[in-house]
PDB file of C-alpha atoms in Angstrom:
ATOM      1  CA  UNK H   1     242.628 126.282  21.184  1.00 60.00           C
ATOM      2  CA  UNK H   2     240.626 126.235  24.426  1.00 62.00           C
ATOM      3  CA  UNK H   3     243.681 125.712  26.387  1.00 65.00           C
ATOM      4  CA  UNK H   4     245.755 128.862  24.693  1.00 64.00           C
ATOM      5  CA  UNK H   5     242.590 130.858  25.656  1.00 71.00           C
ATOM      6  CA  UNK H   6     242.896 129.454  29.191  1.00 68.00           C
ATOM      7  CA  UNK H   7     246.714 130.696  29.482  1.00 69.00           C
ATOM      8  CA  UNK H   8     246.116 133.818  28.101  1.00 66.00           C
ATOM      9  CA  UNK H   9     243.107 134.797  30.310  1.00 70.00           C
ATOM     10  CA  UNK H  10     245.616 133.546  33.427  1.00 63.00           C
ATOM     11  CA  UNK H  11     248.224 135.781  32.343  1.00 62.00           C
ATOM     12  CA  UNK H  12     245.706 138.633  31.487  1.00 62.00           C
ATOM     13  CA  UNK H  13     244.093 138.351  35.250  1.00 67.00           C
ATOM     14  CA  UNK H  14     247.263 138.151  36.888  1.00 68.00           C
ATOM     15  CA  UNK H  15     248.658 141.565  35.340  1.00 67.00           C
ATOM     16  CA  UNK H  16     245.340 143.136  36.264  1.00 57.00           C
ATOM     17  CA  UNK H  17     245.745 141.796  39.695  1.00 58.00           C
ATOM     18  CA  UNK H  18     249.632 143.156  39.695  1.00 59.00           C
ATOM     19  CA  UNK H  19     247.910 146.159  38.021  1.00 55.00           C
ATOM     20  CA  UNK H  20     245.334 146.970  40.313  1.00 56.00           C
ATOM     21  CA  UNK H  21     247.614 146.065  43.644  1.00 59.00           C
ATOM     22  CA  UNK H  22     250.472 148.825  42.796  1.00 52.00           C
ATOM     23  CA  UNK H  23     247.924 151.035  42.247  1.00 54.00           C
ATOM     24  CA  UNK H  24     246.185 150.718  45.427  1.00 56.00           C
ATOM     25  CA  UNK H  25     249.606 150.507  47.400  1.00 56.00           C
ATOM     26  CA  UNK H  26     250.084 154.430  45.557  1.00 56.00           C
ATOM     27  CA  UNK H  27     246.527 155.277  46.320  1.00 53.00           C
ATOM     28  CA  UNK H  28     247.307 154.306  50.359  1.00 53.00           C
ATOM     29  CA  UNK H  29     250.834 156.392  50.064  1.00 56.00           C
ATOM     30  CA  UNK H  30     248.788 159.514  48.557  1.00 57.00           C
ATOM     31  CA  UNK H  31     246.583 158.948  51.559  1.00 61.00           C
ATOM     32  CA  UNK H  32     248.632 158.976  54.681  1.00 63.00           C
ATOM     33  CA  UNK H  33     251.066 161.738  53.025  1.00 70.00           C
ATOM     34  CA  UNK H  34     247.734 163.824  54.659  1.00 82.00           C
ATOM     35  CA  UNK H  35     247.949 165.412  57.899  1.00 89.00           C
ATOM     36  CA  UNK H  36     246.609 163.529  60.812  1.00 91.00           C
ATOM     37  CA  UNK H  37     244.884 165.777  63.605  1.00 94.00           C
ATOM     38  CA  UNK H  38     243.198 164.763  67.407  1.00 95.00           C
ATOM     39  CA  UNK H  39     239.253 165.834  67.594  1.00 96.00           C
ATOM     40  CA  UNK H  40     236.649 165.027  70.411  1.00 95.00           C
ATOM     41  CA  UNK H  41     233.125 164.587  69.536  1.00 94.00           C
ATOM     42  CA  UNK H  42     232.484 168.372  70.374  1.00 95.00           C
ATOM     43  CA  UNK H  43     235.299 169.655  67.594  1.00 96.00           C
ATOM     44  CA  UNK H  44     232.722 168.259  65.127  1.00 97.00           C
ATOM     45  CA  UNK H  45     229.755 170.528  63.540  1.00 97.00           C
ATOM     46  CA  UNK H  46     226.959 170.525  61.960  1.00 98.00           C
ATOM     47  CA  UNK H  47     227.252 169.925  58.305  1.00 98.00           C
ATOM     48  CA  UNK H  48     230.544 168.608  58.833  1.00 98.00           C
ATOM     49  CA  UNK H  49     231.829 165.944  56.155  1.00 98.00           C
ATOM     50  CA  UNK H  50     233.227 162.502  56.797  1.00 97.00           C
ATOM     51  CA  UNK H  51     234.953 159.969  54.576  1.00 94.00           C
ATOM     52  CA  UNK H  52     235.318 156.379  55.531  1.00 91.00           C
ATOM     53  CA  UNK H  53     238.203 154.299  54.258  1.00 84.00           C
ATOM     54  CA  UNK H  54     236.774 151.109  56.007  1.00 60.00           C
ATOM     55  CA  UNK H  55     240.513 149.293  54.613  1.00 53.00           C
ATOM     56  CA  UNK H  56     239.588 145.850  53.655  1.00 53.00           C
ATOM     57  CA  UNK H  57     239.944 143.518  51.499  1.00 52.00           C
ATOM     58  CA  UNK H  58     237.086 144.298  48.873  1.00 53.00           C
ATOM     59  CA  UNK H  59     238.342 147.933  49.067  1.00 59.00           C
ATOM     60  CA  UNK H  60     241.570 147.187  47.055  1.00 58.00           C
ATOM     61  CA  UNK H  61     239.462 147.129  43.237  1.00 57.00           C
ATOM     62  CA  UNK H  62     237.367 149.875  44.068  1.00 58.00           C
ATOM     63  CA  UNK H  63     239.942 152.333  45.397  1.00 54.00           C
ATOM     64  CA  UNK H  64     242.162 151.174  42.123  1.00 53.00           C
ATOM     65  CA  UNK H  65     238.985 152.244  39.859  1.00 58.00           C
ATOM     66  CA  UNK H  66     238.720 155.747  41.764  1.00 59.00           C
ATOM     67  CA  UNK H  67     242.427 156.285  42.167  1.00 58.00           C
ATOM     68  CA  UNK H  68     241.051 156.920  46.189  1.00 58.00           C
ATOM     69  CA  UNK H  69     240.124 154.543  49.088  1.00 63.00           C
ATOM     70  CA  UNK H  70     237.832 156.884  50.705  1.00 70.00           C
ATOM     71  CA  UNK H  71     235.083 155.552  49.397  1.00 80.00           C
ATOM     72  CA  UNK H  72     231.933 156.484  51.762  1.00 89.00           C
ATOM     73  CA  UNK H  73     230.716 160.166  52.683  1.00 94.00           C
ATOM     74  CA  UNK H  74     228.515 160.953  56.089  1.00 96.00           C
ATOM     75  CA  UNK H  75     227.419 164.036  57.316  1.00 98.00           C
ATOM     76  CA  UNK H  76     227.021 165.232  60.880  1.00 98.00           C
ATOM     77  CA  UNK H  77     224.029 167.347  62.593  1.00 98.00           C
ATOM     78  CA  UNK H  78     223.321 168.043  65.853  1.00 98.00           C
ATOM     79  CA  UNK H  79     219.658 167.421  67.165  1.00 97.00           C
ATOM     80  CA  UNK H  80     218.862 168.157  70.461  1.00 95.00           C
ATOM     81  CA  UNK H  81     222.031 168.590  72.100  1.00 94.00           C
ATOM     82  CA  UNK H  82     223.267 165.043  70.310  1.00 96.00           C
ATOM     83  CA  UNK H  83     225.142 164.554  67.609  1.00 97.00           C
ATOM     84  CA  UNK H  84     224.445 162.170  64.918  1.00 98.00           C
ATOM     85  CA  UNK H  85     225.537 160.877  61.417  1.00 98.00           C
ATOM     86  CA  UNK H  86     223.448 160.888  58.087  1.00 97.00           C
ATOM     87  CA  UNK H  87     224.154 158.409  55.477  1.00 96.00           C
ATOM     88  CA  UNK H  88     223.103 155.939  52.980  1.00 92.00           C
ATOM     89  CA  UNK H  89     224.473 152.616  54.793  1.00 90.00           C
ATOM     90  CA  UNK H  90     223.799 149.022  55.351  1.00 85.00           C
ATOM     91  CA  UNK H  91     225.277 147.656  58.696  1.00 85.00           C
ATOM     92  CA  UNK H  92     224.757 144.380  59.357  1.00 75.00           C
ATOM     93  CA  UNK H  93     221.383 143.865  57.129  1.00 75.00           C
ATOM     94  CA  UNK H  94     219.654 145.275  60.200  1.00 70.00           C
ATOM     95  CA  UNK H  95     216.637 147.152  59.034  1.00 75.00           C
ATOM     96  CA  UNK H  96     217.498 149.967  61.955  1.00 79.00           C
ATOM     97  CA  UNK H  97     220.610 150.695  60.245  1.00 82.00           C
ATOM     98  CA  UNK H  98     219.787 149.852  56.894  1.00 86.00           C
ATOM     99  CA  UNK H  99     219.081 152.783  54.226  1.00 87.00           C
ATOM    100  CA  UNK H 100     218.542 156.520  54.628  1.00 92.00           C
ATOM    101  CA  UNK H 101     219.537 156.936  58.067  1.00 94.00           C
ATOM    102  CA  UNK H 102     220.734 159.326  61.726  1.00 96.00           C
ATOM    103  CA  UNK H 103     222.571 157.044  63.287  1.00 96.00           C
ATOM    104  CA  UNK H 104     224.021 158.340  66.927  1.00 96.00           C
ATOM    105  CA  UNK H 105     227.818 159.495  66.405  1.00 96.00           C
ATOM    106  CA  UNK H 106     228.933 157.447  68.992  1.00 94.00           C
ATOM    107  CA  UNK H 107     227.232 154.010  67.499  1.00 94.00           C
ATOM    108  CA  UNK H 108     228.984 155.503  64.096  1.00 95.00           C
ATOM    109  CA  UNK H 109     232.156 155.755  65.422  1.00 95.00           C
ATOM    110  CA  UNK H 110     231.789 152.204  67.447  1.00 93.00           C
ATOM    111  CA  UNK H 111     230.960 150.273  64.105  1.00 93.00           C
ATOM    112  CA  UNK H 112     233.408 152.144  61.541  1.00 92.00           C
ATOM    113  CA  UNK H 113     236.572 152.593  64.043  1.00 90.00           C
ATOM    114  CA  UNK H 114     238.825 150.237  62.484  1.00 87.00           C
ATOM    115  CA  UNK H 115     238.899 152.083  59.237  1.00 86.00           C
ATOM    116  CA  UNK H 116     239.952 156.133  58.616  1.00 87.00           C
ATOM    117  CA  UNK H 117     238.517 158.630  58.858  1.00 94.00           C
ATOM    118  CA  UNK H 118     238.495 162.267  57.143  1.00 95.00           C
ATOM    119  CA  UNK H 119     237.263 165.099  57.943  1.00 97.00           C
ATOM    120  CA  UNK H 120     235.840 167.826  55.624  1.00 97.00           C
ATOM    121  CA  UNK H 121     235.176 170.641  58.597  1.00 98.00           C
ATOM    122  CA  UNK H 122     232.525 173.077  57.258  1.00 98.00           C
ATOM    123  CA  UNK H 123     233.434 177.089  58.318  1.00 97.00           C
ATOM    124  CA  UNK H 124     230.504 179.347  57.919  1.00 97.00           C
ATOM    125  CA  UNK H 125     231.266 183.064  57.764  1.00 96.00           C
ATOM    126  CA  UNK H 126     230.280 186.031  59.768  1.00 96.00           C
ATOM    127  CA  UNK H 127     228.166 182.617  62.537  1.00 95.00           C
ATOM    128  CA  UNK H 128     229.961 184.132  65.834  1.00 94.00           C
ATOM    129  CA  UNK H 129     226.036 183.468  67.559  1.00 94.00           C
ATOM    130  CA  UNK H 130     225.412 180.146  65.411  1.00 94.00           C
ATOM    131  CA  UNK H 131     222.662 180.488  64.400  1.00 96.00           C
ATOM    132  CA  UNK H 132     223.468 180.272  60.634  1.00 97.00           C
ATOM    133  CA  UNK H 133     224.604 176.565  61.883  1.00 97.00           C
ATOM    134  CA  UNK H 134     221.273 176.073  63.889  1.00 97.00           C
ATOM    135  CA  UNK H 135     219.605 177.038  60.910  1.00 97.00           C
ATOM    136  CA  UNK H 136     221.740 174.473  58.121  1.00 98.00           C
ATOM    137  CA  UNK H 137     220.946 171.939  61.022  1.00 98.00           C
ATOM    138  CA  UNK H 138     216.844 172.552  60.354  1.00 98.00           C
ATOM    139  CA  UNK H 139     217.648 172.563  56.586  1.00 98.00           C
ATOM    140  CA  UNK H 140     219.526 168.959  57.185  1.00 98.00           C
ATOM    141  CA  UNK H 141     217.093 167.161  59.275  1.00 98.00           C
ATOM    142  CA  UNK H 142     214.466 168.317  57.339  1.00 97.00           C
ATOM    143  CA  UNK H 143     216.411 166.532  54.188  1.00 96.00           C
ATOM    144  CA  UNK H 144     216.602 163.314  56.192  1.00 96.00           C
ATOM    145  CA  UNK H 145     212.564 163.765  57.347  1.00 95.00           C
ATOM    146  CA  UNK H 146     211.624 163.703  53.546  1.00 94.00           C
ATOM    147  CA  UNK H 147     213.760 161.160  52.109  1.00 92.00           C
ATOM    148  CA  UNK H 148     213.980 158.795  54.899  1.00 88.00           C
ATOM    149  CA  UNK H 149     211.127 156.663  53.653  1.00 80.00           C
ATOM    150  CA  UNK H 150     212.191 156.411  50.261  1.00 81.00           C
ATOM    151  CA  UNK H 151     215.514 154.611  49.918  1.00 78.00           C
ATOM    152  CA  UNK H 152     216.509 151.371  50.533  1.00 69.00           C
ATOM    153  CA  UNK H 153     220.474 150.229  50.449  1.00 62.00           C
ATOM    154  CA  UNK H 154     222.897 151.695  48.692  1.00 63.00           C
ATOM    155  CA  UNK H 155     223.478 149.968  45.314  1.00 61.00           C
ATOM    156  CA  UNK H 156     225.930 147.801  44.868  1.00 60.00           C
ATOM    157  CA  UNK H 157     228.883 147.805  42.113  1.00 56.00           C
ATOM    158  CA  UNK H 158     227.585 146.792  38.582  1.00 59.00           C
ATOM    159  CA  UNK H 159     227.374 148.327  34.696  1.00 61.00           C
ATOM    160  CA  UNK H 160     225.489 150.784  35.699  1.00 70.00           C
ATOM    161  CA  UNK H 161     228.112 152.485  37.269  1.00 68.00           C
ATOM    162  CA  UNK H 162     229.345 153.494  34.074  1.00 74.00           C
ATOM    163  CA  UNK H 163     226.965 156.935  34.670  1.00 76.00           C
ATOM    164  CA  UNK H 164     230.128 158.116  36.468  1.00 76.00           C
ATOM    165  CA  UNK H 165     232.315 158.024  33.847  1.00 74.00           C
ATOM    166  CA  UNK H 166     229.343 159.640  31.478  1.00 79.00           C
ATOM    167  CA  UNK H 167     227.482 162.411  33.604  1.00 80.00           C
ATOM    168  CA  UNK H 168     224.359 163.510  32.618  1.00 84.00           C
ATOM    169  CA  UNK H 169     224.860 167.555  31.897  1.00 86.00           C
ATOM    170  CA  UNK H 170     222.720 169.817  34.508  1.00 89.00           C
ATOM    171  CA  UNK H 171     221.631 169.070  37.953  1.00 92.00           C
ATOM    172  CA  UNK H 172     218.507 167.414  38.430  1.00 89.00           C
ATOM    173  CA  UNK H 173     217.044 165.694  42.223  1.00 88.00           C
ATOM    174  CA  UNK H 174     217.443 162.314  41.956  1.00 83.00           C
ATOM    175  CA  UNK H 175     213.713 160.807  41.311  1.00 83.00           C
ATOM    176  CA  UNK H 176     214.134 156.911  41.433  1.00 81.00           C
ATOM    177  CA  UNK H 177     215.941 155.856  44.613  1.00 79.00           C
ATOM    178  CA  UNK H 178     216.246 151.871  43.630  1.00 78.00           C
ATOM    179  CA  UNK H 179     219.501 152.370  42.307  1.00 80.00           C
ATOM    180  CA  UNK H 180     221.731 154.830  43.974  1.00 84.00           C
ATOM    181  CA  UNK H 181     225.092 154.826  46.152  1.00 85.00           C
ATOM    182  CA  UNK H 182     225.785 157.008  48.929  1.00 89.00           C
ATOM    183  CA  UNK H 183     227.912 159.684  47.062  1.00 90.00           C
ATOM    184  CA  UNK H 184     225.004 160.761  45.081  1.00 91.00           C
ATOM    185  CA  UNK H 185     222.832 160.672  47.893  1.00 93.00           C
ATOM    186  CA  UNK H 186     225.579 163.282  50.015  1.00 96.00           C
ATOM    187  CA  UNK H 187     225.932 164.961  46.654  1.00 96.00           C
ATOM    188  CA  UNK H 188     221.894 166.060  46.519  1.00 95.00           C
ATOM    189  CA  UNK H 189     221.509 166.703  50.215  1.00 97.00           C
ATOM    190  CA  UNK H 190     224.279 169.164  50.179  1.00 98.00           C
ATOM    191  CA  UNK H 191     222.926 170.943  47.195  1.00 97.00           C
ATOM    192  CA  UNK H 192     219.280 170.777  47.888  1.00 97.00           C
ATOM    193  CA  UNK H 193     219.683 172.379  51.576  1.00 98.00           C
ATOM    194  CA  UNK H 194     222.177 175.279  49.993  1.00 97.00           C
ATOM    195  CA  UNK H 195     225.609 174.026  51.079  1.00 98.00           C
ATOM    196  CA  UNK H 196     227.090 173.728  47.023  1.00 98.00           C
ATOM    197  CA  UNK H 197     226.284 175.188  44.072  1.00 97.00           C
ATOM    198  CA  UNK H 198     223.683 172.993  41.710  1.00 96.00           C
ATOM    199  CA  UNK H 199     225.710 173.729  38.828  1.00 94.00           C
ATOM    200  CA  UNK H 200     226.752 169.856  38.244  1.00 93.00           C
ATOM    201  CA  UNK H 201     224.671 166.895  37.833  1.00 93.00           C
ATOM    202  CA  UNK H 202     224.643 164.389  40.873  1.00 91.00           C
ATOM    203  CA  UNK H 203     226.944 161.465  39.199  1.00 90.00           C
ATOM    204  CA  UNK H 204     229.297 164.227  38.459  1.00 91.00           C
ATOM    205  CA  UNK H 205     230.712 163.834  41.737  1.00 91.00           C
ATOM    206  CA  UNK H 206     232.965 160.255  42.710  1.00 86.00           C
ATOM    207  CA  UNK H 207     233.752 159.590  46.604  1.00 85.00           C
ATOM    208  CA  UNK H 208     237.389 161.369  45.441  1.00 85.00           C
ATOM    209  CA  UNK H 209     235.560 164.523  44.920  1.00 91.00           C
ATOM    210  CA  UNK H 210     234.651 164.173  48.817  1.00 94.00           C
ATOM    211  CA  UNK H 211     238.499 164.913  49.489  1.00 91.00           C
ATOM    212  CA  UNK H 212     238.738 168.326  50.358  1.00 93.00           C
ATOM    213  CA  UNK H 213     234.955 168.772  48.972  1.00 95.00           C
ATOM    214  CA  UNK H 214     237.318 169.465  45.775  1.00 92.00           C
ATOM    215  CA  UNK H 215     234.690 169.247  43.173  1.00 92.00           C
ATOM    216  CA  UNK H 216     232.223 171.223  44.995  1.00 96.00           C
ATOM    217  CA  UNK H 217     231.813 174.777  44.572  1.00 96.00           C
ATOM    218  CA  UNK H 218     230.280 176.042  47.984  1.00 97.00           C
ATOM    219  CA  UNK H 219     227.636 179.032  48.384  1.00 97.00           C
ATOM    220  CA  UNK H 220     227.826 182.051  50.460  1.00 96.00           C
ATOM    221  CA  UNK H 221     228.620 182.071  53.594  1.00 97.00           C
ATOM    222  CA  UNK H 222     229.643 178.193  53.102  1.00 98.00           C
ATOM    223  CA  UNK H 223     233.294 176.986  52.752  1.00 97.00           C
ATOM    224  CA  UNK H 224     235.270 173.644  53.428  1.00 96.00           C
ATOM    225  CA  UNK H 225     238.923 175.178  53.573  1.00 88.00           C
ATOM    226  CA  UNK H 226     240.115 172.719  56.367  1.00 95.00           C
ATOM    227  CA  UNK H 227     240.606 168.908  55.881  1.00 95.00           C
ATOM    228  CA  UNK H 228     242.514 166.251  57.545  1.00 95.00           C
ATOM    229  CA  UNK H 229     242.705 162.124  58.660  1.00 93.00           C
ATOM    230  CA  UNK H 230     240.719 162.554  61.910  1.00 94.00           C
ATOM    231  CA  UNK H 231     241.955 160.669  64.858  1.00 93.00           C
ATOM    232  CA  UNK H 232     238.510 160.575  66.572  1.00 93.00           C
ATOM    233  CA  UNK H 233     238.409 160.677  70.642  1.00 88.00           C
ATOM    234  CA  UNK H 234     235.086 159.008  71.149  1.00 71.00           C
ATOM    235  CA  UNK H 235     234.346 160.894  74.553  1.00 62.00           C
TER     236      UNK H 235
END
């Protein structure tokens, strides 16, 4: 008995494996079929959206789950004539870049820059003196100031994750940080400093709803129109 329960689990795991691999092989072909454009570190703006796909291994499962690879959002702002990168991260369990952090874009780029990148490029109407920009930049920062303090890594895969697939109705700020991943995090910033519309709740959105901001429904005088697999010139 045991050993018909063995086979049959063998077989069952190997046609999820087969399963989840062809899927992920479509999910890369989807991907590339994207345009691919050259930016310098001053084509980027504040409140600017990345995507990572950091391609390895461990990717494969969740990108099948998703039906995307993309899996990790960032935001940029510029502060004092520097540009840096917002996220919920852990790099190396270093307690510097560990959490809620503004890491400097070039350290970003220097740790992520074997994976892809894509770029969500914010356009703000009617901004010719930029100070609509300066002033998302305050809102931003100000985001990061508050919350900084208050979350620890981002959460890893486990049951819980089945909120995604069940979303709460309503938005509501998330209130308990001890259990959150770094799309929900993105998803609150860019409704709580006026970016989107709060007319979802948070675990509405999955890292696929990053592509293109496609989910989102922006505010006056907000739009992302304009996205593309960045090939990032680090200078």
């Amino acid at each position: 008995m045991y050993y018909k329960i063995a086979i049959y689990l063998y077989f069952f795991t190997m046609l999820l494996s087969l399963f989840l691999f062809f899927r992920y092989i479509n999910v890369k072909k989807n991907q590339l079929d994207l345009k691919t454009k050259s930016i310098f570190r001053d084509d980027i703006k504040t409140g600017d959206v990345f995507l990572i796909d950091w391609q390895r291994a461990n990717n494969i499962f969740l990108a099948s789950l998703f039906g995307n690879s993309f899996m990790h959002p960032s935001i940029a702002v510029w502060d004092n004539g520097d540009l840096f990168m917002i996220e919920l991260i852990n790099y190396f369990n270093d307690e510097k870049y560990k959490g809620f952090i503004k890491i400097p874009f070039n350290k970003w780029y220097r740790i992520n820059k074997k994976g892809l990148f894509l770029h969500n490029v914010l356009n703000i109407k009617d901004d010719e003196d930029g100070e609509k920009r300066k002033g998302l930049g305050k809102k931003i920062l100000n985001f990061y100031i508050e919350y900084k303090g208050k979350m620890g890594e981002p959460s890893g895969f486990g049951r819980d994750w089945i909120r995604f697939w069940y979303p709460s109705e309503g938005y509501k700020p998330i209130e308990k940080f001890d259990n959150i991943i770094c799309t929900e995090v993105m998803t609150m910033l860019l409704k709580e400093t006026g970016i989107v519309k709060k007319n979802k709740s948070i675990e509405s959105y999955v890292p696929d709803s990053f592509i293109g901001m496609r989910d989102f429904e922006c505010l006056e005088p907000y739009d992302y129109k304009e996205h593309y697999l960045a090939d990032i010139n680090e200078l």
